[in-house]
Every structure is written in structure tokens, then in C-alpha cells.
Amino acid sequence: MFVQQLYTGCLSEAAYYVESDGEAAVIDPLRDIEEYIHLAKKRNATIRYIFETHFHADFVSGHIDLSQATGAKIIYGPGTVTSFPVHVAKDGEVFPLGEVSLEVLHTPGHTLESSCYLLKNEQGKDYAIFTGDTLFVGDVGRPDLSQKGEELTMQDLAGMLYDSLQQKIVPLADDVILYPAHGAGSSCGKNMGPETHSTIGEQKASNYALRQPTREDFIESVTEGLTAPPQYFPVNARINKEGYANLQTIMEQALRPLPVPDFKKRAADGEVIILDTRRADEFTQGYVPGSIFIGLEGRFAEWAGSLLPFNKSILLVTEPGKEKETVTRMARVGFEKIEGFLDGGFEAWRVAGEPVDLIVDVEADELAMDIPFDDRLMVVDVRREAEYAEGHIKDSYNIPLDELIDPASMANMDDTHNIYVHCAGGYRSVIASSLIKRQGIHNLRNVVGGWKEISALPDKFTIEKSVEALN
């Protein structure tokens, strides 16, 4: 038996490859399927099954393309309805794989069709469980994504999740390995630990959700403190349920090099989005006016899905050679209307003598020197509310980055203000600065290093905490 976790850091997503005696299964594959096919070929195995733990909301799965490429059967849990052929498994159904097997455990709660897959070894002993978004290291799946008003509330789903965990997972032996679909950083939970796998025994001892004494306590603990999910979650869930365009087709359209004149002509359409994915420190030094920055070095796909419209055409400006990576990572969260990239990158634009915009970078100590003497100074903190509550510059404005997709969030800003934008480390603030400048507000500065550098100068800033953080 061979089991390999295939972890993608920028999405905090784990897919799995399981193999025995030349037969393989892939669990929760990403949209770009080459890695799974290559691994099976390398090991001289045939992919027989594609197991999906549920309809993923945070990425587009590779189930359809992988099935078409390999002939493998797509397996979903009880109650699944799709627009493409799948095998809807029964609770307790067993799928043989070489000398091992996988048993379906229906575990509704995160979603109604959510199911875990229990791997039994050659001796028939429970060896590992692939839990999808039902159970994480340190957390459980959020129960608010499949709610339907009063018909099905998140409290109803949380109750289902409690029953699923207590009836199907808690009874397993302590040494059974836990393989979840996500790790820390994913928006599919709220309290995930840094490890990407664990054991059932470790989670019984340490997971706050499994340690709740009653069903009512569990429901209260897993539903409190949930933030709004990213805007792209329902888009991805729908795509995974209804189907999608072949990734190769998207690549052929997106990987078209556009010379500067062609790029400029297409970009003149006010409905087209220009997305620049270079490093933050490169973008601030010069970029195509009107571009939105989301750099590949951060949680790129997640922020693209949260901030960009899916119904508009997109043109890319990338570091030369990073075009395919950019398109792949965008396709993972459902973007399909990418029309091409600037041939030669930003340097070609600059050499052609086209207009260039930039963002002024300043150090934290420069901001500290300006605050006492500038009554038009405005500090915009784009961290999440919880981050802001833990500590912030006195009188700063908290506008979380994902709220800046709404121009109304910038209603109190104009060019009579001297605006300083910061986040935790300097990535989100550059995204925010590009969005603000796109609304015609140009008198701004990006604080390099963000809160990390600001908090390192406690004698130069007046730092406050929100009331909630003090209690």
C-alpha cells in the first residue's frame, strides 16, 4: 500500500493518491491533473477511482478532467446530484483497491453530501481516514456554507456534523491516521492547526470541537465567530456540481502573447480587468495604469477569487515565464475568461513609452514622523477585523481588504487626504493600494512591512486594542 499527500500551500488544500497492487485512487484532486497522472505512470499504476469528499467551495476540482483522461469512476457520497456521470455511493459501501479497500462513511454537516473514506489495509484493519472538510487538525468544517434560510440553518447543519463525528469518526481507533482536505489558512474552518495530518487519538485529546461535552455545546462552539466566507465559494461549489470547461481549452485561450499595441487596444475596454501578478516590490515601482495587483508570492488564488469578477475578461501582466502558473492557479478557483498576457511583460510596456503608474513605498518610521504634524493624514489598515482588534495605530481606519471590492468602502477617502495603507506584512496593502488608485485616489503611500514593522516601533506609535480583544 502506498499513500501520498499532495499539498498545495497557497490554497491550503490536500489531495491524496492511494495505491495498492497497481490500482490507484485519487481523493479531492485539483483542477490541474498532470501530477496525479504522472505519479500513476511513474509507479506503473492505473487510476481506478476518483473520490470526492463533497462539493468543494474553495477550489475547482479536477474530477471531470481526470475521469476523462483516465477512465476512472467519480465517486460521491449519498444524496449527491450532479450534471455529469458519477457513482453515488451508499453509506458503508466498500470499494476494493488492489489488496486494500476504501469504505464510504456518510458524514453530513459541512455539506449534506459530505462523506469520509476509511482506508483499510491488506489485513482489513482501519489504517487511515480521508475526512475532507468534516474533521481537520484542530477544527471541524464550518456548518454555514450549505444553509438554506429557515429551511436548513447553520445550527441544523452543526447538529448533523456533531452526530456524524460522534457516530462515524470518534469510535475509530486512536491510531487511525487523519488525512483532512485542508490545513491552516483555509477559510473552510476557523481554528486549524499547522499540521496537515494527525491521528484520531490526537484529535480526541486536543480538538476543541471534539472535546465539547454536549451536542448543544458543540453547536454553539462551532457556529460562533464565523466570518463571512469568500465571495467565490458559491461560484466554485456550483462549478464543481455542474461541470466546467476543459483546462487545456482555457490554457489555449489564456496563453496568447499580446504585443503592446494589441494589449493596449483590448485594455481600453473599461470592462476588461488588467491583473498584474509580479512581486509587490516590482509592482509598486511601475505598472500599467488601472491594473489590479495580486502577486503570485502570496495567497494568490484565494485573493483573486475574493476580489475579481468572474464575468469579466482578464488580461495578464506577469513576470516573463510565469504565465502558465498564473493561469493554472486562477483556473483552480474558477476563472475561465482570461484573454491573453502582455508579451514581454511590463518591461515591454515601459520600453514602448506607454504611460506608467506607481505606488510610493515608505518605511514605518517615516509614517511615525508624519503622524504628529499632518492633520490630513489618514492611516488605512486593511487587515481583518480580528487582526485589527489585537492592536492598531490610534485613529486608523480598518477596511478589511475584501471589503475594498465595493467602491463605497472608500467613500471617506479623497486626494485631499495623505493616505497611508498597511496590512500585516506588506502584501495585502499593495493589493489594496492598487484597488484604491483604480478608483482615482492617488495621494497614497504603501507602508513597507506593514504591522510587523509598525509594532516593532512601540515608542513611535500610539497603539490601541479593541474592546473585544481586551476582554
mmCIF file with all atom_site columns, C-alpha atoms in Angstrom, residues 155-281:
data_model
loop_
_atom_site.group_PDB
_atom_site.id
_atom_site.type_symbol
_atom_site.label_atom_id
_atom_site.label_alt_id
_atom_site.label_comp_id
_atom_site.label_asym_id
_atom_site.label_entity_id
_atom_site.label_seq_id
_atom_site.pdbx_PDB_ins_code
_atom_site.Cartn_x
_atom_site.Cartn_y
_atom_site.Cartn_z
_atom_site.occupancy
_atom_site.B_iso_or_equiv
_atom_site.pdbx_formal_charge
_atom_site.auth_seq_id
_atom_site.auth_comp_id
_atom_site.auth_asym_id
_atom_site.auth_atom_id
_atom_site.pdbx_PDB_model_num
ATOM 1   C CA . GLN A 1 155 ? -27.340 25.271 13.681  1.00 0.00 ? 155 GLN A CA 1
ATOM 2   C CA . ASP A 1 156 ? -29.156 22.399 11.927  1.00 0.00 ? 156 ASP A CA 1
ATOM 3   C CA . LEU A 1 157 ? -26.007 21.572 9.964   1.00 0.00 ? 157 LEU A CA 1
ATOM 4   C CA . ALA A 1 158 ? -23.828 21.859 13.062  1.00 0.00 ? 158 ALA A CA 1
ATOM 5   C CA . GLY A 1 159 ? -26.101 19.345 14.784  1.00 0.00 ? 159 GLY A CA 1
ATOM 6   C CA . MET A 1 160 ? -25.745 16.980 11.819  1.00 0.00 ? 160 MET A CA 1
ATOM 7   C CA . LEU A 1 161 ? -21.978 17.436 11.980  1.00 0.00 ? 161 LEU A CA 1
ATOM 8   C CA . TYR A 1 162 ? -21.943 16.548 15.680  1.00 0.00 ? 162 TYR A CA 1
ATOM 9   C CA . ASP A 1 163 ? -23.913 13.368 15.007  1.00 0.00 ? 163 ASP A CA 1
ATOM 10  C CA . SER A 1 164 ? -21.639 12.434 12.101  1.00 0.00 ? 164 SER A CA 1
ATOM 11  C CA . LEU A 1 165 ? -18.487 12.869 14.162  1.00 0.00 ? 165 LEU A CA 1
ATOM 12  C CA . GLN A 1 166 ? -19.810 11.040 17.191  1.00 0.00 ? 166 GLN A CA 1
ATOM 13  C CA . GLN A 1 167 ? -21.304 8.140  15.247  1.00 0.00 ? 167 GLN A CA 1
ATOM 14  C CA . LYS A 1 168 ? -18.749 7.647  12.473  1.00 0.00 ? 168 LYS A CA 1
ATOM 15  C CA . ILE A 1 169 ? -15.348 9.072  13.448  1.00 0.00 ? 169 ILE A CA 1
ATOM 16  C CA . VAL A 1 170 ? -14.974 9.230  17.239  1.00 0.00 ? 170 VAL A CA 1
ATOM 17  C CA . PRO A 1 171 ? -15.492 5.425  17.556  1.00 0.00 ? 171 PRO A CA 1
ATOM 18  C CA . LEU A 1 172 ? -12.441 4.761  15.351  1.00 0.00 ? 172 LEU A CA 1
ATOM 19  C CA . ALA A 1 173 ? -9.239  3.517  16.968  1.00 0.00 ? 173 ALA A CA 1
ATOM 20  C CA . ASP A 1 174 ? -6.822  6.169  18.226  1.00 0.00 ? 174 ASP A CA 1
ATOM 21  C CA . ASP A 1 175 ? -4.048  5.092  15.842  1.00 0.00 ? 175 ASP A CA 1
ATOM 22  C CA . VAL A 1 176 ? -6.098  5.669  12.677  1.00 0.00 ? 176 VAL A CA 1
ATOM 23  C CA . ILE A 1 177 ? -4.349  8.374  10.639  1.00 0.00 ? 177 ILE A CA 1
ATOM 24  C CA . LEU A 1 178 ? -6.366  11.523 9.925   1.00 0.00 ? 178 LEU A CA 1
ATOM 25  C CA . TYR A 1 179 ? -5.935  13.000 6.443   1.00 0.00 ? 179 TYR A CA 1
ATOM 26  C CA . PRO A 1 180 ? -8.065  16.178 6.035   1.00 0.00 ? 180 PRO A CA 1
ATOM 27  C CA . ALA A 1 181 ? -8.667  18.209 2.880   1.00 0.00 ? 181 ALA A CA 1
ATOM 28  C CA . HIS A 1 182 ? -7.223  21.445 4.318   1.00 0.00 ? 182 HIS A CA 1
ATOM 29  C CA . GLY A 1 183 ? -4.660  22.911 6.654   1.00 0.00 ? 183 GLY A CA 1
ATOM 30  C CA . ALA A 1 184 ? -4.038  26.239 8.358   1.00 0.00 ? 184 ALA A CA 1
ATOM 31  C CA . GLY A 1 185 ? -5.006  29.288 6.308   1.00 0.00 ? 185 GLY A CA 1
ATOM 32  C CA . SER A 1 186 ? -8.059  27.763 4.671   1.00 0.00 ? 186 SER A CA 1
ATOM 33  C CA . SER A 1 187 ? -11.369 29.607 5.012   1.00 0.00 ? 187 SER A CA 1
ATOM 34  C CA . CYS A 1 188 ? -13.182 26.256 5.336   1.00 0.00 ? 188 CYS A CA 1
ATOM 35  C CA . GLY A 1 189 ? -12.540 26.260 9.086   1.00 0.00 ? 189 GLY A CA 1
ATOM 36  C CA . LYS A 1 190 ? -11.670 28.779 11.796  1.00 0.00 ? 190 LYS A CA 1
ATOM 37  C CA . ASN A 1 191 ? -9.142  27.105 14.098  1.00 0.00 ? 191 ASN A CA 1
ATOM 38  C CA . MET A 1 192 ? -6.971  24.720 12.072  1.00 0.00 ? 192 MET A CA 1
ATOM 39  C CA . GLY A 1 193 ? -3.611  23.656 13.406  1.00 0.00 ? 193 GLY A CA 1
ATOM 40  C CA . PRO A 1 194 ? -0.352  23.932 11.432  1.00 0.00 ? 194 PRO A CA 1
ATOM 41  C CA . GLU A 1 195 ? -0.023  20.191 10.774  1.00 0.00 ? 195 GLU A CA 1
ATOM 42  C CA . THR A 1 196 ? -1.545  18.676 7.651   1.00 0.00 ? 196 THR A CA 1
ATOM 43  C CA . HIS A 1 197 ? -2.259  15.253 9.183   1.00 0.00 ? 197 HIS A CA 1
ATOM 44  C CA . SER A 1 198 ? -2.804  13.773 12.624  1.00 0.00 ? 198 SER A CA 1
ATOM 45  C CA . THR A 1 199 ? -4.419  10.747 14.279  1.00 0.00 ? 199 THR A CA 1
ATOM 46  C CA . ILE A 1 200 ? -7.905  10.200 15.621  1.00 0.00 ? 200 ILE A CA 1
ATOM 47  C CA . GLY A 1 201 ? -6.478  9.827  19.135  1.00 0.00 ? 201 GLY A CA 1
ATOM 48  C CA . GLU A 1 202 ? -4.633  13.140 18.958  1.00 0.00 ? 202 GLU A CA 1
ATOM 49  C CA . GLN A 1 203 ? -7.787  14.909 17.815  1.00 0.00 ? 203 GLN A CA 1
ATOM 50  C CA . LYS A 1 204 ? -9.941  13.366 20.524  1.00 0.00 ? 204 LYS A CA 1
ATOM 51  C CA . ALA A 1 205 ? -7.463  14.754 23.051  1.00 0.00 ? 205 ALA A CA 1
ATOM 52  C CA . SER A 1 206 ? -6.870  18.216 21.594  1.00 0.00 ? 206 SER A CA 1
ATOM 53  C CA . ASN A 1 207 ? -9.527  19.284 19.069  1.00 0.00 ? 207 ASN A CA 1
ATOM 54  C CA . TYR A 1 208 ? -11.790 21.860 20.737  1.00 0.00 ? 208 TYR A CA 1
ATOM 55  C CA . ALA A 1 209 ? -14.831 20.680 18.789  1.00 0.00 ? 209 ALA A CA 1
ATOM 56  C CA . LEU A 1 210 ? -14.460 17.016 19.724  1.00 0.00 ? 210 LEU A CA 1
ATOM 57  C CA . ARG A 1 211 ? -13.976 17.971 23.360  1.00 0.00 ? 211 ARG A CA 1
ATOM 58  C CA . GLN A 1 212 ? -17.368 19.687 23.741  1.00 0.00 ? 212 GLN A CA 1
ATOM 59  C CA . PRO A 1 213 ? -19.382 17.895 26.460  1.00 0.00 ? 213 PRO A CA 1
ATOM 60  C CA . THR A 1 214 ? -22.817 18.087 24.786  1.00 0.00 ? 214 THR A CA 1
ATOM 61  C CA . ARG A 1 215 ? -24.418 18.445 21.387  1.00 0.00 ? 215 ARG A CA 1
ATOM 62  C CA . GLU A 1 216 ? -25.631 21.918 22.344  1.00 0.00 ? 216 GLU A CA 1
ATOM 63  C CA . ASP A 1 217 ? -22.139 22.982 23.404  1.00 0.00 ? 217 ASP A CA 1
ATOM 64  C CA . PHE A 1 218 ? -20.744 21.681 20.124  1.00 0.00 ? 218 PHE A CA 1
ATOM 65  C CA . ILE A 1 219 ? -23.295 23.623 18.057  1.00 0.00 ? 219 ILE A CA 1
ATOM 66  C CA . GLU A 1 220 ? -22.560 26.825 19.949  1.00 0.00 ? 220 GLU A CA 1
ATOM 67  C CA . SER A 1 221 ? -18.777 26.463 19.742  1.00 0.00 ? 221 SER A CA 1
ATOM 68  C CA . VAL A 1 222 ? -18.568 25.713 16.012  1.00 0.00 ? 222 VAL A CA 1
ATOM 69  C CA . THR A 1 223 ? -21.051 28.403 14.937  1.00 0.00 ? 223 THR A CA 1
ATOM 70  C CA . GLU A 1 224 ? -19.679 31.327 16.955  1.00 0.00 ? 224 GLU A CA 1
ATOM 71  C CA . GLY A 1 225 ? -17.053 33.618 15.471  1.00 0.00 ? 225 GLY A CA 1
ATOM 72  C CA . LEU A 1 226 ? -17.571 32.580 11.857  1.00 0.00 ? 226 LEU A CA 1
ATOM 73  C CA . THR A 1 227 ? -16.616 35.277 9.382   1.00 0.00 ? 227 THR A CA 1
ATOM 74  C CA . ALA A 1 228 ? -18.328 35.642 6.005   1.00 0.00 ? 228 ALA A CA 1
ATOM 75  C CA . PRO A 1 229 ? -16.924 33.134 3.507   1.00 0.00 ? 229 PRO A CA 1
ATOM 76  C CA . PRO A 1 230 ? -15.030 34.458 0.476   1.00 0.00 ? 230 PRO A CA 1
ATOM 77  C CA . GLN A 1 231 ? -17.317 35.598 -2.340  1.00 0.00 ? 231 GLN A CA 1
ATOM 78  C CA . TYR A 1 232 ? -16.062 32.928 -4.731  1.00 0.00 ? 232 TYR A CA 1
ATOM 79  C CA . PHE A 1 233 ? -17.167 29.978 -2.577  1.00 0.00 ? 233 PHE A CA 1
ATOM 80  C CA . PRO A 1 234 ? -20.679 29.612 -4.066  1.00 0.00 ? 234 PRO A CA 1
ATOM 81  C CA . VAL A 1 235 ? -19.213 30.063 -7.569  1.00 0.00 ? 235 VAL A CA 1
ATOM 82  C CA . ASN A 1 236 ? -16.788 27.184 -7.097  1.00 0.00 ? 236 ASN A CA 1
ATOM 83  C CA . ALA A 1 237 ? -19.389 24.941 -5.461  1.00 0.00 ? 237 ALA A CA 1
ATOM 84  C CA . ARG A 1 238 ? -21.697 25.468 -8.447  1.00 0.00 ? 238 ARG A CA 1
ATOM 85  C CA . ILE A 1 239 ? -18.906 24.748 -10.946 1.00 0.00 ? 239 ILE A CA 1
ATOM 86  C CA . ASN A 1 240 ? -17.994 21.521 -9.139  1.00 0.00 ? 240 ASN A CA 1
ATOM 87  C CA . LYS A 1 241 ? -21.619 20.420 -9.230  1.00 0.00 ? 241 LYS A CA 1
ATOM 88  C CA . GLU A 1 242 ? -22.481 21.457 -12.783 1.00 0.00 ? 242 GLU A CA 1
ATOM 89  C CA . GLY A 1 243 ? -19.183 20.913 -14.628 1.00 0.00 ? 243 GLY A CA 1
ATOM 90  C CA . TYR A 1 244 ? -16.663 23.137 -16.374 1.00 0.00 ? 244 TYR A CA 1
ATOM 91  C CA . ALA A 1 245 ? -14.580 23.768 -19.480 1.00 0.00 ? 245 ALA A CA 1
ATOM 92  C CA . ASN A 1 246 ? -11.552 21.587 -20.112 1.00 0.00 ? 246 ASN A CA 1
ATOM 93  C CA . LEU A 1 247 ? -8.437  23.154 -18.588 1.00 0.00 ? 247 LEU A CA 1
ATOM 94  C CA . GLN A 1 248 ? -6.496  22.737 -21.819 1.00 0.00 ? 248 GLN A CA 1
ATOM 95  C CA . THR A 1 249 ? -9.096  24.836 -23.651 1.00 0.00 ? 249 THR A CA 1
ATOM 96  C CA . ILE A 1 250 ? -8.713  27.609 -21.078 1.00 0.00 ? 250 ILE A CA 1
ATOM 97  C CA . MET A 1 251 ? -4.923  27.429 -21.399 1.00 0.00 ? 251 MET A CA 1
ATOM 98  C CA . GLU A 1 252 ? -5.022  27.788 -25.180 1.00 0.00 ? 252 GLU A CA 1
ATOM 99  C CA . GLN A 1 253 ? -7.051  30.986 -24.907 1.00 0.00 ? 253 GLN A CA 1
ATOM 100 C CA . ALA A 1 254 ? -5.217  32.461 -21.929 1.00 0.00 ? 254 ALA A CA 1
ATOM 101 C CA . LEU A 1 255 ? -1.641  31.813 -23.036 1.00 0.00 ? 255 LEU A CA 1
ATOM 102 C CA . ARG A 1 256 ? -1.798  34.130 -26.036 1.00 0.00 ? 256 ARG A CA 1
ATOM 103 C CA . PRO A 1 257 ? 1.035   36.684 -26.098 1.00 0.00 ? 257 PRO A CA 1
ATOM 104 C CA . LEU A 1 258 ? -0.355  40.132 -26.917 1.00 0.00 ? 258 LEU A CA 1
ATOM 105 C CA . PRO A 1 259 ? 2.066   42.754 -28.302 1.00 0.00 ? 259 PRO A CA 1
ATOM 106 C CA . VAL A 1 260 ? 1.839   46.150 -26.619 1.00 0.00 ? 260 VAL A CA 1
ATOM 107 C CA . PRO A 1 261 ? -0.469  47.719 -29.281 1.00 0.00 ? 261 PRO A CA 1
ATOM 108 C CA . ASP A 1 262 ? -2.911  44.782 -29.117 1.00 0.00 ? 262 ASP A CA 1
ATOM 109 C CA . PHE A 1 263 ? -2.815  44.688 -25.328 1.00 0.00 ? 263 PHE A CA 1
ATOM 110 C CA . LYS A 1 264 ? -3.424  48.438 -25.135 1.00 0.00 ? 264 LYS A CA 1
ATOM 111 C CA . LYS A 1 265 ? -6.331  48.268 -27.566 1.00 0.00 ? 265 LYS A CA 1
ATOM 112 C CA . ARG A 1 266 ? -8.055  45.469 -25.656 1.00 0.00 ? 266 ARG A CA 1
ATOM 113 C CA . ALA A 1 267 ? -7.356  47.103 -22.273 1.00 0.00 ? 267 ALA A CA 1
ATOM 114 C CA . ALA A 1 268 ? -9.083  50.284 -23.473 1.00 0.00 ? 268 ALA A CA 1
ATOM 115 C CA . ASP A 1 269 ? -12.387 48.493 -22.902 1.00 0.00 ? 269 ASP A CA 1
ATOM 116 C CA . GLY A 1 270 ? -13.366 49.709 -19.455 1.00 0.00 ? 270 GLY A CA 1
ATOM 117 C CA . GLU A 1 271 ? -14.940 46.350 -18.648 1.00 0.00 ? 271 GLU A CA 1
ATOM 118 C CA . VAL A 1 272 ? -11.642 44.454 -19.010 1.00 0.00 ? 272 VAL A CA 1
ATOM 119 C CA . ILE A 1 273 ? -9.596  43.735 -15.875 1.00 0.00 ? 273 ILE A CA 1
ATOM 120 C CA . ILE A 1 274 ? -5.796  44.069 -16.030 1.00 0.00 ? 274 ILE A CA 1
ATOM 121 C CA . LEU A 1 275 ? -4.251  41.766 -13.446 1.00 0.00 ? 275 LEU A CA 1
ATOM 122 C CA . ASP A 1 276 ? -0.582  42.145 -12.524 1.00 0.00 ? 276 ASP A CA 1
ATOM 123 C CA . THR A 1 277 ? 0.902   39.130 -10.716 1.00 0.00 ? 277 THR A CA 1
ATOM 124 C CA . ARG A 1 278 ? 4.518   40.244 -10.293 1.00 0.00 ? 278 ARG A CA 1
ATOM 125 C CA . ARG A 1 279 ? 6.173   40.698 -6.908  1.00 0.00 ? 279 ARG A CA 1
ATOM 126 C CA . ALA A 1 280 ? 4.818   43.521 -4.758  1.00 0.00 ? 280 ALA A CA 1
ATOM 127 C CA . ASP A 1 281 ? 8.127   45.412 -4.732  1.00 0.00 ? 281 ASP A CA 1
#
